[in-house]
Amino acid sequence: MAFRTNPAPYQRSKNSTLKIMLILLAALVVVWVSGIIYYFNLSDKINEYIELENLELDIEEQLPYVDYGLKAILNVIVAVVTSIVCDVIHTLCVHKTHKNISLGKDIIHTIVHNYSYITGIIFALTLPVFTSYYVIIVGSVFATLVCKNVFGGFGKNIFNPAIMARIFVGLCFGSALATPEIIQTVSAAELAGEAATAVGVDAATGSTITSVYNNSQLWIYTTRPVGAAVIENSLIEGFTLENILFGEYVGALGETFTVLILGLGIVLSVLGVINWRTPAFYLGTVALSAVVIATLTGNSVLAYLVASIGLGGVAFGAVFMLTDPVTGPTSSLGKSICAIFAGFMTVLIRIKGGYPEGAMFSIALANLISPAIDAAIKGKTNRHYPVKVAGLGLGVVIAAICLGFMASGQVTHIGVVNKDGLNYAQDAQLQSAVALNENERYCKYSDDVEVGYTFSNESTLDSKYLVKNGDEVVAYAYVIDYEKAMGSKASISAEGYPIPLNVVGLVVIDKQDKVQGVGFIDEKMAGTDTSYYGKFVSEQVVGNGQAAVDALVCGKATTASKSTYSPQIIKDLVNKAYQLYALESK
Amino acid sequence: MSLFSSKGQKHIDGHKELTKHEEIISLVSGNNAPKKVYFPTMAPNGKPITFDVKEGDKVKVGTKIGLRSDFYVPIYSSVSGKVVANENVFSPQVGRAIPHVVIENDGKYDEEKPLKTVTLKDSAEKIRDAIKEAGLVGMGGAGFPTYIKYNGSSEIETLLVNGIECEPYLTTDFIVMQQRVDELLLGCEYLMKASGAKEAIIAIKVHKDEVKEAVLAKLADHPNIRLVETKDAYPMGWERVLIRNIFHKEYKTLPSEVKVAVNNATTVIELGRTLSTGKTVATRLVTVSGNGIVNPHNVLIPVGTLSNELIKVCGGVVEGDINFIPGGPMCSKAVSFDTFPMLMQMGSITVLKYCQATADACLRCGKCTAHCPAYLQPVALKEAAEKRDVEGMKKYDILSCIECGMCSYICPSKIDVTETIKKGKAIVKLSMPKK
């Protein structure tokens, strides 16, 4: 017997770091399993599809059978095993500095307590399932050796290793992460529920939500996430909000099942594994920004909101990566500030930066400023309490409003308004249809006009339109370089679809928020021709002069900010233009 | 609200059931009565205590034998008998062996002439003097002289009787408050009179139903006293946390800033007894508990009994390595001797089986910051203390730390945060100019 005089207290909580990490691991495994199930089902459908249709496909001559379910399993195993091997290698290198412990014990202790297996599984879950194994291995080595062990192992690293590895492979092996064509083709068909019966690929658009999303231009120029467009306009028919919420699309292995991830976030918060403030403030900032942006740009708030949170790993980053305690501030206040910053950066990168990985970069940047936040929060945590609460609340609101105006400030409004004035269209196809030059090819203008809506795919023009028969619609556009736009003839193609579109109008708004022209398609000219190309007649009616426009809109809309060009105002403008035209033609 | 600040409290396993309903073992009389009792010649803060008895003097229970040199705290004998030679005994407060005055117990417990009693009709001044003369110190563990809180210099509106007992294992307040309700309420009345408080609040934790019933049964006669139940959380017994919970107020250094005076329940009970009967504190109840004790019990002892005699009647300690703690397991430091005198303020001995905790790397989870009752940032303090960064430690307000042990308790990586901060505090104190 001996009297031990180790320091007080002698009663310790039963919680331990190992326990926290194992609960986190369990949550990650749940996400992983949901991914595995999805990819097994998807593989079945793809194989079925290939079997039925391989002769008619002109994508590849001979299509292989795929097994992405197995790949989903192996991806994570490869990443975890690589991470553990890196830990072992690291231990072998530094073992001589660890006294009083045998090599075997040292290795086991490092494997268990360096928690690289968590890094490995998170990293694998942020990658698309079809990522090559070599990319996963390189990324895992980078994460464990370079981002973690070099800094001194668990607890010492500055950046979240999984995030850095994801960014690293994203920049270095971008092409290796791209969605294979077969997935693009078949998944879309599968999503449309047509896999087994589809007659041809052209039934689908040829793009999955991932590939469309990866065309990050969508975040920037249309200020609406592809999700909104997809949901509202059947870019991929049958794709709904539920698909985003329940992860029924091809994306990164673990990032798609939003509802599951958020549910796990709540469970982990209750269990005390993560601090709920981090995901709450992060998602709150992103969500509020989404609401503001959607409102200011006249998009569907719900769709934009769901797409903002559900796409691009925002939810996954919020629950599993930004909450990494090692790389974040320690105090609750610091965590909240850091989360708001990350939320702001996520949206900023999306609308201004053009990387779909906005979430990843923002988390890395948040890691970077964490020590500064910690250093700034000195003294007691209850000091200036009301100021802190008010300040952070205000911070979220200001961030959201700034982002909203930044987004709306460069918006290219291209949308369709239906009878009720609801802005439900904004369809890519229709945008391409509302072509702004003689060649009826919007894409040619992308450089000059800065509209930037690139449509390289001719086939999209031939695909379905959202405008249903009998819809009364107004198309409107905002372009920056109005001179070029005004010189051209706007036209609409409604090929393949029954006409009439009763009123089709075009509003051109310049950089200074002024309406530079209003055009429309003459009802009489619309006719019933299925291949009708109705011509905008704006220049005949109102010209491009300011006076005419002022007369049109009584000066009101001319000074309004872009965001106030609501569907209704656009509609009114076009109607006035039409009335003027009708008067003149008499 | 703890959105950004610390929660400041946390439920921890109290292990109170070990001794809560056990029989009380009395060491005051009978075969097990201590042969000798010990009185240190040094106060906990290291200041000397002068004794005016010498070897061979006869003393009775209640004989004034000494006086503290810095505050006016008379020391009264707890047994009757003869003063024998000074002896060097380990003192957990001072941290080393110091000379103690030893009184041989003759077992008769002859009583000295009682002190002058006071009644509630006497003036506040008179009651204050009686409190001063009683030699009472805070019996919750701090040992701070009671009379200083009631010197009448600050306006007090509420008297708060602290019956929380938030350290795990301790049950003495729980038992004494049940058994001596009359003296508790009397003590409250005396203190209200002395301080000018209009109201007294007796605070206990929830689930102390026995105490609640016992007190409520007699509250009808005392309209100005009420019972308040608080959450079962640690460190609810720290007056700052208690006032925060009951009054929702914060203060800088002393509770009197928010017009509250706080006293431990046992102190109030002994005060009620001493002032009404003139008999000084000679015995106290001590919890001997923990998983390192064979038969945990509450033991009634004459003040100054050696700790090993308490352990003996509780069946001794278990085999293997142990932490022998003079106090509760959260705040008190384990000692390497099991023989030291139990003073008036020492209400417990906790013996725990030693379990080796292997510290993981700090994962910077911030749980310590989220739970610090002093609203500090222990993780930042720890880092500053490790670097011996005096300026940094001051910026993080290290001297506000009360060493409650919460940060070490909550740490999932089992890091000795509190210990590191204690060392940092010592460094900061050394660096400050002497007053």
PDB file of C-alpha atoms in Angstrom, chain A residues 1-18 20-21 109 112-115 152-157 271-277 281 324-337 370-371 373-383 385 388-390 392-393, chain B residues 1-6 12-15 168-169 240 244 250 317-325 328-338 352 354-355 357 360-367 369-370 374-377 379 395-397 400 405-406 408-416 418-419 422:
ATOM      1  CA  MET A   1       0.000   0.000   0.000  1.00  0.00           C
ATOM      2  CA  ALA A   2       1.148   3.467  -0.766  1.00  0.00           C
ATOM      3  CA  PHE A   3      -0.257   6.919  -0.228  1.00  0.00           C
ATOM      4  CA  ARG A   4      -0.432   8.549  -3.602  1.00  0.00           C
ATOM      5  CA  THR A   5      -0.253  12.308  -3.742  1.00  0.00           C
ATOM      6  CA  ASN A   6      -1.168  12.894  -7.356  1.00  0.00           C
ATOM      7  CA  PRO A   7      -2.967  16.197  -7.933  1.00  0.00           C
ATOM      8  CA  ALA A   8      -6.620  16.807  -7.112  1.00  0.00           C
ATOM      9  CA  PRO A   9      -9.369  16.221  -8.048  1.00  0.00           C
ATOM     10  CA  TYR A  10      -9.568  12.522  -7.404  1.00  0.00           C
ATOM     11  CA  GLN A  11     -12.962  12.098  -8.931  1.00  0.00           C
ATOM     12  CA  ARG A  12     -12.946  12.442 -12.675  1.00  0.00           C
ATOM     13  CA  SER A  13     -15.733  12.368 -15.193  1.00  0.00           C
ATOM     14  CA  LYS A  14     -16.205   9.071 -16.965  1.00  0.00           C
ATOM     15  CA  ASN A  15     -16.004  10.802 -20.305  1.00  0.00           C
ATOM     16  CA  SER A  16     -12.753  10.419 -22.173  1.00  0.00           C
ATOM     17  CA  THR A  17     -11.241  11.611 -25.401  1.00  0.00           C
ATOM     18  CA  LEU A  18     -11.193   8.050 -26.662  1.00  0.00           C
ATOM     19  CA  ILE A  20     -15.672  10.983 -27.698  1.00  0.00           C
ATOM     20  CA  MET A  21     -13.725   9.832 -30.719  1.00  0.00           C
ATOM     21  CA  HIS A 109      -0.830   3.796 -28.354  1.00  0.00           C
ATOM     22  CA  VAL A 112      -5.402   4.411 -30.841  1.00  0.00           C
ATOM     23  CA  HIS A 113      -4.669   7.881 -29.537  1.00  0.00           C
ATOM     24  CA  ASN A 114      -3.638   9.715 -32.689  1.00  0.00           C
ATOM     25  CA  TYR A 115      -7.156   9.189 -34.059  1.00  0.00           C
ATOM     26  CA  GLY A 152       3.145  16.821 -33.477  1.00  0.00           C
ATOM     27  CA  GLY A 153       0.165  14.554 -33.868  1.00  0.00           C
ATOM     28  CA  PHE A 154      -3.308  14.727 -32.469  1.00  0.00           C
ATOM     29  CA  GLY A 155      -4.060  17.946 -30.629  1.00  0.00           C
ATOM     30  CA  LYS A 156      -1.261  19.916 -32.283  1.00  0.00           C
ATOM     31  CA  ASN A 157      -2.342  20.205 -35.885  1.00  0.00           C
ATOM     32  CA  LEU A 271     -23.968  13.464 -26.175  1.00  0.00           C
ATOM     33  CA  GLY A 272     -21.530  16.331 -25.740  1.00  0.00           C
ATOM     34  CA  VAL A 273     -19.249  15.100 -28.497  1.00  0.00           C
ATOM     35  CA  ILE A 274     -19.533  18.331 -30.447  1.00  0.00           C
ATOM     36  CA  ASN A 275     -20.418  21.827 -29.311  1.00  0.00           C
ATOM     37  CA  TRP A 276     -23.812  22.587 -30.857  1.00  0.00           C
ATOM     38  CA  ARG A 277     -22.915  26.237 -31.300  1.00  0.00           C
ATOM     39  CA  PHE A 281     -24.051  29.309 -36.117  1.00  0.00           C
ATOM     40  CA  ASP A 324     -13.131  19.436 -34.876  1.00  0.00           C
ATOM     41  CA  PRO A 325     -12.065  20.847 -31.507  1.00  0.00           C
ATOM     42  CA  VAL A 326      -8.346  20.635 -32.190  1.00  0.00           C
ATOM     43  CA  THR A 327      -8.418  23.169 -34.996  1.00  0.00           C
ATOM     44  CA  GLY A 328     -11.076  25.479 -33.616  1.00  0.00           C
ATOM     45  CA  PRO A 329     -11.232  28.054 -30.846  1.00  0.00           C
ATOM     46  CA  THR A 330     -11.798  26.719 -27.348  1.00  0.00           C
ATOM     47  CA  SER A 331     -14.449  29.001 -25.928  1.00  0.00           C
ATOM     48  CA  SER A 332     -18.082  28.841 -26.933  1.00  0.00           C
ATOM     49  CA  LEU A 333     -17.909  32.455 -28.000  1.00  0.00           C
ATOM     50  CA  GLY A 334     -14.865  31.740 -30.134  1.00  0.00           C
ATOM     51  CA  LYS A 335     -16.517  28.729 -31.688  1.00  0.00           C
ATOM     52  CA  SER A 336     -19.554  30.841 -32.544  1.00  0.00           C
ATOM     53  CA  ILE A 337     -17.472  33.610 -34.113  1.00  0.00           C
ATOM     54  CA  SER A 370      -8.926  30.210 -34.845  1.00  0.00           C
ATOM     55  CA  PRO A 371      -5.756  31.035 -32.880  1.00  0.00           C
ATOM     56  CA  ILE A 373      -9.946  34.364 -32.163  1.00  0.00           C
ATOM     57  CA  ASP A 374      -8.649  32.523 -29.110  1.00  0.00           C
ATOM     58  CA  ALA A 375      -6.075  35.225 -28.496  1.00  0.00           C
ATOM     59  CA  ALA A 376      -8.708  37.916 -28.824  1.00  0.00           C
ATOM     60  CA  ILE A 377     -11.036  36.422 -26.224  1.00  0.00           C
ATOM     61  CA  LYS A 378      -9.274  37.193 -23.013  1.00  0.00           C
ATOM     62  CA  GLY A 379     -10.472  37.180 -19.480  1.00  0.00           C
ATOM     63  CA  LYS A 380     -13.703  35.867 -18.112  1.00  0.00           C
ATOM     64  CA  THR A 381     -16.359  34.468 -20.370  1.00  0.00           C
ATOM     65  CA  ASN A 382     -19.256  36.291 -18.735  1.00  0.00           C
ATOM     66  CA  ARG A 383     -17.904  39.759 -19.354  1.00  0.00           C
ATOM     67  CA  TYR A 385     -22.368  39.335 -22.069  1.00  0.00           C
ATOM     68  CA  LYS A 388     -21.475  39.561 -27.150  1.00  0.00           C
ATOM     69  CA  VAL A 389     -24.933  38.162 -27.785  1.00  0.00           C
ATOM     70  CA  ALA A 390     -26.053  41.269 -29.631  1.00  0.00           C
ATOM     71  CA  LEU A 392     -22.911  37.911 -32.774  1.00  0.00           C
ATOM     72  CA  GLY A 393     -26.586  38.145 -33.693  1.00  0.00           C
TER      73      GLY A 393
ATOM     74  CA  MET B   1     -28.003  31.612 -19.776  1.00  0.00           C
ATOM     75  CA  SER B   2     -24.855  30.070 -21.017  1.00  0.00           C
ATOM     76  CA  LEU B   3     -24.841  30.591 -24.750  1.00  0.00           C
ATOM     77  CA  PHE B   4     -21.342  32.013 -24.763  1.00  0.00           C
ATOM     78  CA  SER B   5     -20.346  32.080 -21.136  1.00  0.00           C
ATOM     79  CA  SER B   6     -19.658  29.079 -19.001  1.00  0.00           C
ATOM     80  CA  ILE B  12     -21.350  15.028 -10.605  1.00  0.00           C
ATOM     81  CA  ASP B  13     -21.760  11.695  -8.905  1.00  0.00           C
ATOM     82  CA  GLY B  14     -22.006  12.456  -5.179  1.00  0.00           C
ATOM     83  CA  HIS B  15     -21.573   8.956  -3.726  1.00  0.00           C
ATOM     84  CA  PRO B 168     -18.854  14.228  -3.266  1.00  0.00           C
ATOM     85  CA  TYR B 169     -19.009  11.787  -0.341  1.00  0.00           C
ATOM     86  CA  ARG B 240     -20.549  32.753  -5.791  1.00  0.00           C
ATOM     87  CA  ARG B 244     -25.770  33.249  -8.830  1.00  0.00           C
ATOM     88  CA  GLU B 250     -22.707  38.619  -9.593  1.00  0.00           C
ATOM     89  CA  VAL B 317      -8.453   1.227   4.406  1.00  0.00           C
ATOM     90  CA  VAL B 318      -8.467  -1.241   1.550  1.00  0.00           C
ATOM     91  CA  GLU B 319      -5.442  -2.996   0.099  1.00  0.00           C
ATOM     92  CA  GLY B 320      -3.455  -1.362  -2.659  1.00  0.00           C
ATOM     93  CA  ASP B 321      -2.542   2.198  -3.486  1.00  0.00           C
ATOM     94  CA  ILE B 322      -4.834   4.874  -2.142  1.00  0.00           C
ATOM     95  CA  ASN B 323      -5.416   8.603  -2.149  1.00  0.00           C
ATOM     96  CA  PHE B 324      -5.820   9.733   1.447  1.00  0.00           C
ATOM     97  CA  ILE B 325      -7.656  13.024   1.302  1.00  0.00           C
ATOM     98  CA  GLY B 328     -13.550  16.056  -0.299  1.00  0.00           C
ATOM     99  CA  PRO B 329     -12.092  14.541  -3.468  1.00  0.00           C
ATOM    100  CA  MET B 330     -12.538  17.618  -5.640  1.00  0.00           C
ATOM    101  CA  CYS B 331     -10.691  20.401  -3.839  1.00  0.00           C
ATOM    102  CA  SER B 332      -8.508  18.817  -1.215  1.00  0.00           C
ATOM    103  CA  LYS B 333      -5.048  17.527  -1.819  1.00  0.00           C
ATOM    104  CA  ALA B 334      -4.151  13.958  -0.962  1.00  0.00           C
ATOM    105  CA  VAL B 335      -1.557  13.602   1.775  1.00  0.00           C
ATOM    106  CA  SER B 336       1.061  10.989   2.399  1.00  0.00           C
ATOM    107  CA  PHE B 337       0.272  10.594   6.126  1.00  0.00           C
ATOM    108  CA  ASP B 338      -2.837   9.162   7.662  1.00  0.00           C
ATOM    109  CA  LEU B 352     -10.135   6.563  -2.642  1.00  0.00           C
ATOM    110  CA  TYR B 354      -5.775   5.132  -6.596  1.00  0.00           C
ATOM    111  CA  CYS B 355      -6.512   4.830 -10.270  1.00  0.00           C
ATOM    112  CA  ALA B 357      -5.177   8.176 -15.391  1.00  0.00           C
ATOM    113  CA  ASP B 360      -4.181  12.197 -23.643  1.00  0.00           C
ATOM    114  CA  ALA B 361      -3.209  15.215 -25.696  1.00  0.00           C
ATOM    115  CA  CYS B 362      -5.397  18.255 -25.065  1.00  0.00           C
ATOM    116  CA  LEU B 363      -7.945  18.224 -27.833  1.00  0.00           C
ATOM    117  CA  ARG B 364      -8.902  21.809 -27.087  1.00  0.00           C
ATOM    118  CA  CYS B 365     -12.529  20.838 -26.788  1.00  0.00           C
ATOM    119  CA  GLY B 366     -13.185  23.738 -24.446  1.00  0.00           C
ATOM    120  CA  LYS B 367     -15.222  21.713 -21.978  1.00  0.00           C
ATOM    121  CA  THR B 369     -14.078  26.738 -20.408  1.00  0.00           C
ATOM    122  CA  ALA B 370     -17.687  25.702 -20.806  1.00  0.00           C
ATOM    123  CA  ALA B 374     -15.438  31.340 -12.166  1.00  0.00           C
ATOM    124  CA  TYR B 375     -16.066  31.939 -15.892  1.00  0.00           C
ATOM    125  CA  LEU B 376     -12.382  31.529 -16.633  1.00  0.00           C
ATOM    126  CA  GLN B 377     -10.779  29.838 -19.599  1.00  0.00           C
ATOM    127  CA  VAL B 379      -7.342  25.782 -21.290  1.00  0.00           C
ATOM    128  CA  LYS B 395      -4.921  38.665 -18.716  1.00  0.00           C
ATOM    129  CA  TYR B 396      -6.904  35.494 -18.295  1.00  0.00           C
ATOM    130  CA  ASP B 397      -7.551  36.499 -14.693  1.00  0.00           C
ATOM    131  CA  SER B 400      -9.994  34.389  -9.832  1.00  0.00           C
ATOM    132  CA  GLY B 405     -11.188  21.050  -9.681  1.00  0.00           C
ATOM    133  CA  MET B 406     -13.951  21.295 -12.251  1.00  0.00           C
ATOM    134  CA  SER B 408      -9.651  18.569 -14.310  1.00  0.00           C
ATOM    135  CA  TYR B 409     -12.860  16.704 -13.562  1.00  0.00           C
ATOM    136  CA  ILE B 410     -14.425  17.517 -16.907  1.00  0.00           C
ATOM    137  CA  CYS B 411     -11.307  17.082 -19.035  1.00  0.00           C
ATOM    138  CA  PRO B 412     -11.841  14.124 -21.372  1.00  0.00           C
ATOM    139  CA  SER B 413      -8.092  13.889 -21.871  1.00  0.00           C
ATOM    140  CA  LYS B 414      -7.539  13.553 -18.099  1.00  0.00           C
ATOM    141  CA  ILE B 415      -5.126  16.451 -17.973  1.00  0.00           C
ATOM    142  CA  ASP B 416      -4.361  17.943 -14.546  1.00  0.00           C
ATOM    143  CA  THR B 418      -6.353  22.546 -12.026  1.00  0.00           C
ATOM    144  CA  GLU B 419      -2.913  21.552 -10.800  1.00  0.00           C
ATOM    145  CA  LYS B 422      -2.476  26.250  -9.195  1.00  0.00           C
TER     146      LYS B 422
END
